[in-house]
Amino acid sequence: MGYQTLYDRSLRDPAGFWAEAAELIDWDRPWDRVLDDSNPPFYRWFKGARLNTCYNAIDRHVRAGRGDQPALIHDSPVTGTKAVITYAELQDQVARFAGALRSLGVAKGDRVILYMPMVPEAVIAMLGCARIGAIHSVVFGGFSARELATRIDDAKPRVMVAGSCGIEPNRIVPYKPLLDSAIDQAAHKPEHCVILQRPQEPGVLIEGRDLNWSQAMAEAEPADCVSVEATDPLYILYTSGTTGQPKGVVRDHGGHAVAMVWSLRHVYGMAPGEVFWAASDVGWVVGHSYIVYAPLLLGCTTVVYEGKPVGTPDAGAFWRVIQEHQVAVLFTAPTAFRAIKREDPRAELLKRYDLGRFRALFLAGERCDPDTLEWAQRILGVPVIDHWWQTETGWAIAANCLGIEPLPVKPGSPTRAVPGYDVRVLDDAGEPVKPGDIGRLMLKLPLPPGCLTTLWGNDARFVQSYLSTQPGYYLTGDAGYMDEDGYIFVMSRIDDIINVAGHRLSTGGIEAVLASHPDVAECAVIGAADQLKGELPLGLVVLKSGVKRDPQTLIQELVDLVRDQIGPVAAFKTVVIVERLPKTRSGKILRGTMKAIADGKDYKLPATIDDPAILGEIQQALEAIGYAKPR
Ligand code: COA
Ligand code: AMP
């Protein structure tokens, strides 16, 4: 069936469409209703059904004879190790870990927070939670103790699972002290921590509270899969909101499992037994969906890569992994390809490798610039697919669906809406705009299975953040347009979210940290264009009157403060001290205009600007630090 037929059917008859897709999952009990639309704007998929996600991801494959197939390949250039875990071995380890959690009192519905590097144990811990119906929440290792503490207080986990350290190419990041500090800072105190002791930097265990992973595993009684409701939560994943308080995106079991297998087949064109590699991190949604759940639910082999696209050891790292593990499809962020291109523009290193089985490259997480797309197409000679999605949806909203029918590529566009997503471009009044005109990218409800069902413990914030702008529609937070052929172009965010190396950050969150410095009167953070990372946060601060400080020392304090309070992942390195910030007459800081200045772009003088002379001062200050090409 062609793309258009399938797409039309998915919108005309969502219940029929997704019921058919649900045949890819083993259910303990069938649903009463495919789509429960009795309580809008809350929609629930597969109401009444029961299943276990871990059973579907592991046990059923072992039963079907895939026990000896590699389920997971760990490739870690930063430690110089590689390991292969078969489905049978994974079943054994996950069952043991689930048993260990149970012996610590973790039961269905309890939360478990994971703070782990890219090691198989991260996957084992996630699946171990799913096995007993506990709800995991993975926090990316590049976040600070304070960010971890915020998540602890929101999710209120019974148990934490952490690696003793993460390994970056240039340093070891001791996670254990960060974990201890986070628990100190949090009001909620988890009962236990299970610590994976890594030889590079073991952590100091606190008696009575902390357990060693290997000992816990050795003593554990394997636990069986617990049947849960399709609508029960599988995980919480925190993502940047427009305030310092992150949003806990909740994903359910049933809809998620269906969306994962369906999308891996139809969007990525994968088949059971093939090797899929998402070069991301388990701390991000890409990691949840396409390192862990989708490949295992479909019976593929997944690669867990603990390294970077460059520097571990060189810009040929991705080609080596593809060759060595016979990867069929790679998924990464455009930044990774920009990094490779910068180091090896003629792709000389690629000539050393045979990418025999490699079929396609998928890019997402940030806007894919046509240069990077075309370079990747040229050097790889396989389809390069830009696709658009977000933490909240959990899988692609728009893509060129290789598993359905490849459509012609238009560089700069993630192609057309994926079956299940009714994408509309609306103006501020909620009216559809003409093809080619920019508006808010919105999704008509109901969202397909696998998308967020709410924000953890906060239905009201879920409705207010996503569903209240235009009743009946979900607000993606992105602005863009659709052309005459239905191709979607995602141009920018309409909120204060910026995208740094495919990582999502709130400039408001960084501003709150800068404003907490005793010498800062007011500040603004903008996402300035960066050739490698897409955007980088740039801080502009006004000092309190009378403050006389050495500027370099103060700037370093501010950089350190953001690193300490948000984490290295913010990549916050640039601050400029200015006399005043440009504002509207009503006092709103003109961040968009400052971004245009920083990026050297033309801008219209805002009609409501209070004092246009300030823009000249900002131009000068930014030029002095290498931004804002002189005009
Ligand atoms: N634990 C602790 N610290 C971490 C970390 C982790 N898991 N991951 C990153 N960091 C740190 C880095 O060490 C770096 O710290 P530094 O300021 O001391 O150098 C900082 O966070 C920023 O990291 P990163 O964004 O990875 O930048 P980089 O300069 O080290 O590497 C790239 C640049 C392009 C190679 C890298 O951004 C990359 O691989 N991008 C691919 C994009 C991607 O995977 N996106 C995920 C979403 S799909
Ligand atoms: P995250 O939730 O971290 O995955 O970030 C999601 C956001 O990244 C989206 O809302 C977009 O702003 C941006 N994004 C993701 N993929 C794309 C893409 N293919 N093109 C443009 N922007 C993208």
PDB file of N, CA, C and O in Angstrom, residues 146 508-523 541-542 544 554 557-558 560-562 564-566:
ATOM      1  N   ARG A 146      21.709  19.471  40.717  1.00  0.00           N
ATOM      2  CA  ARG A 146      20.485  20.226  41.002  1.00  0.00           C
ATOM      3  C   ARG A 146      19.347  19.804  40.084  1.00  0.00           C
ATOM      4  O   ARG A 146      18.200  19.652  40.502  1.00  0.00           O
ATOM      5  N   GLY A 508      15.088  30.266  29.313  1.00  0.00           N
ATOM      6  CA  GLY A 508      14.515  30.782  30.558  1.00  0.00           C
ATOM      7  C   GLY A 508      15.177  30.133  31.771  1.00  0.00           C
ATOM      8  O   GLY A 508      15.439  30.796  32.783  1.00  0.00           O
ATOM      9  N   GLY A 509      15.455  28.840  31.667  1.00  0.00           N
ATOM     10  CA  GLY A 509      16.109  28.116  32.762  1.00  0.00           C
ATOM     11  C   GLY A 509      17.508  28.664  33.004  1.00  0.00           C
ATOM     12  O   GLY A 509      17.938  28.835  34.155  1.00  0.00           O
ATOM     13  N   ILE A 510      18.237  28.949  31.918  1.00  0.00           N
ATOM     14  CA  ILE A 510      19.604  29.490  32.066  1.00  0.00           C
ATOM     15  C   ILE A 510      19.529  30.911  32.629  1.00  0.00           C
ATOM     16  O   ILE A 510      20.326  31.292  33.498  1.00  0.00           O
ATOM     17  N   GLU A 511      18.551  31.676  32.153  1.00  0.00           N
ATOM     18  CA  GLU A 511      18.395  33.054  32.671  1.00  0.00           C
ATOM     19  C   GLU A 511      18.150  33.039  34.177  1.00  0.00           C
ATOM     20  O   GLU A 511      18.687  33.870  34.921  1.00  0.00           O
ATOM     21  N   ALA A 512      17.342  32.082  34.623  1.00  0.00           N
ATOM     22  CA  ALA A 512      17.043  32.024  36.065  1.00  0.00           C
ATOM     23  C   ALA A 512      18.326  31.797  36.864  1.00  0.00           C
ATOM     24  O   ALA A 512      18.512  32.366  37.946  1.00  0.00           O
ATOM     25  N   VAL A 513      19.229  30.975  36.317  1.00  0.00           N
ATOM     26  CA  VAL A 513      20.493  30.719  37.018  1.00  0.00           C
ATOM     27  C   VAL A 513      21.351  31.988  37.027  1.00  0.00           C
ATOM     28  O   VAL A 513      21.893  32.380  38.062  1.00  0.00           O
ATOM     29  N   LEU A 514      21.464  32.658  35.874  1.00  0.00           N
ATOM     30  CA  LEU A 514      22.279  33.886  35.811  1.00  0.00           C
ATOM     31  C   LEU A 514      21.721  34.940  36.765  1.00  0.00           C
ATOM     32  O   LEU A 514      22.462  35.635  37.458  1.00  0.00           O
ATOM     33  N   ALA A 515      20.398  35.046  36.793  1.00  0.00           N
ATOM     34  CA  ALA A 515      19.764  36.073  37.631  1.00  0.00           C
ATOM     35  C   ALA A 515      20.005  35.817  39.114  1.00  0.00           C
ATOM     36  O   ALA A 515      19.896  36.733  39.937  1.00  0.00           O
ATOM     37  N   SER A 516      20.344  34.552  39.447  1.00  0.00           N
ATOM     38  CA  SER A 516      20.559  34.249  40.870  1.00  0.00           C
ATOM     39  C   SER A 516      21.933  34.727  41.343  1.00  0.00           C
ATOM     40  O   SER A 516      22.230  34.717  42.535  1.00  0.00           O
ATOM     41  N   HIS A 517      22.794  35.155  40.411  1.00  0.00           N
ATOM     42  CA  HIS A 517      24.117  35.660  40.819  1.00  0.00           C
ATOM     43  C   HIS A 517      23.926  37.033  41.482  1.00  0.00           C
ATOM     44  O   HIS A 517      23.229  37.893  40.946  1.00  0.00           O
ATOM     45  N   PRO A 518      24.577  37.259  42.631  1.00  0.00           N
ATOM     46  CA  PRO A 518      24.314  38.497  43.379  1.00  0.00           C
ATOM     47  C   PRO A 518      24.654  39.783  42.628  1.00  0.00           C
ATOM     48  O   PRO A 518      24.099  40.839  42.948  1.00  0.00           O
ATOM     49  N   ASP A 519      25.539  39.716  41.622  1.00  0.00           N
ATOM     50  CA  ASP A 519      25.925  40.940  40.912  1.00  0.00           C
ATOM     51  C   ASP A 519      25.074  41.231  39.680  1.00  0.00           C
ATOM     52  O   ASP A 519      25.261  42.250  39.021  1.00  0.00           O
ATOM     53  N   VAL A 520      24.173  40.304  39.345  1.00  0.00           N
ATOM     54  CA  VAL A 520      23.410  40.472  38.095  1.00  0.00           C
ATOM     55  C   VAL A 520      22.082  41.160  38.371  1.00  0.00           C
ATOM     56  O   VAL A 520      21.296  40.709  39.216  1.00  0.00           O
ATOM     57  N   ALA A 521      21.840  42.263  37.646  1.00  0.00           N
ATOM     58  CA  ALA A 521      20.563  42.976  37.792  1.00  0.00           C
ATOM     59  C   ALA A 521      19.526  42.351  36.877  1.00  0.00           C
ATOM     60  O   ALA A 521      18.428  42.031  37.286  1.00  0.00           O
ATOM     61  N   GLU A 522      19.878  42.178  35.607  1.00  0.00           N
ATOM     62  CA  GLU A 522      18.977  41.474  34.687  1.00  0.00           C
ATOM     63  C   GLU A 522      19.779  40.843  33.574  1.00  0.00           C
ATOM     64  O   GLU A 522      20.961  41.157  33.376  1.00  0.00           O
ATOM     65  N   CYS A 523      19.146  39.925  32.878  1.00  0.00           N
ATOM     66  CA  CYS A 523      19.893  39.183  31.870  1.00  0.00           C
ATOM     67  C   CYS A 523      18.962  38.648  30.804  1.00  0.00           C
ATOM     68  O   CYS A 523      17.737  38.627  30.978  1.00  0.00           O
ATOM     69  N   VAL A 541      24.312  40.084  30.153  1.00  0.00           N
ATOM     70  CA  VAL A 541      23.941  40.449  31.515  1.00  0.00           C
ATOM     71  C   VAL A 541      24.189  41.932  31.788  1.00  0.00           C
ATOM     72  O   VAL A 541      25.139  42.521  31.275  1.00  0.00           O
ATOM     73  N   VAL A 542      23.303  42.482  32.590  1.00  0.00           N
ATOM     74  CA  VAL A 542      23.447  43.856  33.072  1.00  0.00           C
ATOM     75  C   VAL A 542      23.755  43.738  34.566  1.00  0.00           C
ATOM     76  O   VAL A 542      23.060  43.013  35.290  1.00  0.00           O
ATOM     77  N   LYS A 544      24.289  44.989  38.530  1.00  0.00           N
ATOM     78  CA  LYS A 544      23.628  45.900  39.470  1.00  0.00           C
ATOM     79  C   LYS A 544      24.444  47.180  39.550  1.00  0.00           C
ATOM     80  O   LYS A 544      25.677  47.143  39.433  1.00  0.00           O
ATOM     81  N   LEU A 554      34.134  37.665  36.635  1.00  0.00           N
ATOM     82  CA  LEU A 554      32.682  37.573  36.783  1.00  0.00           C
ATOM     83  C   LEU A 554      32.086  36.634  35.732  1.00  0.00           C
ATOM     84  O   LEU A 554      31.233  35.779  36.038  1.00  0.00           O
ATOM     85  N   GLU A 557      32.627  33.155  36.665  1.00  0.00           N
ATOM     86  CA  GLU A 557      31.703  32.746  37.745  1.00  0.00           C
ATOM     87  C   GLU A 557      30.334  32.374  37.167  1.00  0.00           C
ATOM     88  O   GLU A 557      29.707  31.409  37.599  1.00  0.00           O
ATOM     89  N   LEU A 558      29.889  33.157  36.195  1.00  0.00           N
ATOM     90  CA  LEU A 558      28.565  32.902  35.611  1.00  0.00           C
ATOM     91  C   LEU A 558      28.563  31.596  34.814  1.00  0.00           C
ATOM     92  O   LEU A 558      27.628  30.801  34.897  1.00  0.00           O
ATOM     93  N   ASP A 560      30.556  29.058  35.313  1.00  0.00           N
ATOM     94  CA  ASP A 560      30.640  27.963  36.292  1.00  0.00           C
ATOM     95  C   ASP A 560      29.293  27.716  36.968  1.00  0.00           C
ATOM     96  O   ASP A 560      28.919  26.574  37.250  1.00  0.00           O
ATOM     97  N   LEU A 561      28.579  28.809  37.218  1.00  0.00           N
ATOM     98  CA  LEU A 561      27.288  28.675  37.901  1.00  0.00           C
ATOM     99  C   LEU A 561      26.302  27.865  37.046  1.00  0.00           C
ATOM    100  O   LEU A 561      25.613  26.973  37.545  1.00  0.00           O
ATOM    101  N   VAL A 562      26.267  28.155  35.756  1.00  0.00           N
ATOM    102  CA  VAL A 562      25.348  27.424  34.869  1.00  0.00           C
ATOM    103  C   VAL A 562      25.781  25.961  34.770  1.00  0.00           C
ATOM    104  O   VAL A 562      24.950  25.050  34.798  1.00  0.00           O
ATOM    105  N   ASP A 564      27.295  24.277  37.012  1.00  0.00           N
ATOM    106  CA  ASP A 564      26.978  23.639  38.287  1.00  0.00           C
ATOM    107  C   ASP A 564      25.476  23.423  38.449  1.00  0.00           C
ATOM    108  O   ASP A 564      25.041  22.411  38.972  1.00  0.00           O
ATOM    109  N   GLN A 565      24.677  24.387  38.010  1.00  0.00           N
ATOM    110  CA  GLN A 565      23.241  24.327  38.283  1.00  0.00           C
ATOM    111  C   GLN A 565      22.468  23.568  37.200  1.00  0.00           C
ATOM    112  O   GLN A 565      21.439  22.971  37.490  1.00  0.00           O
ATOM    113  N   ILE A 566      22.927  23.617  35.970  1.00  0.00           N
ATOM    114  CA  ILE A 566      22.214  22.897  34.899  1.00  0.00           C
ATOM    115  C   ILE A 566      23.030  21.718  34.408  1.00  0.00           C
ATOM    116  O   ILE A 566      22.508  20.626  34.228  1.00  0.00           O
TER     117      ILE A 566
END
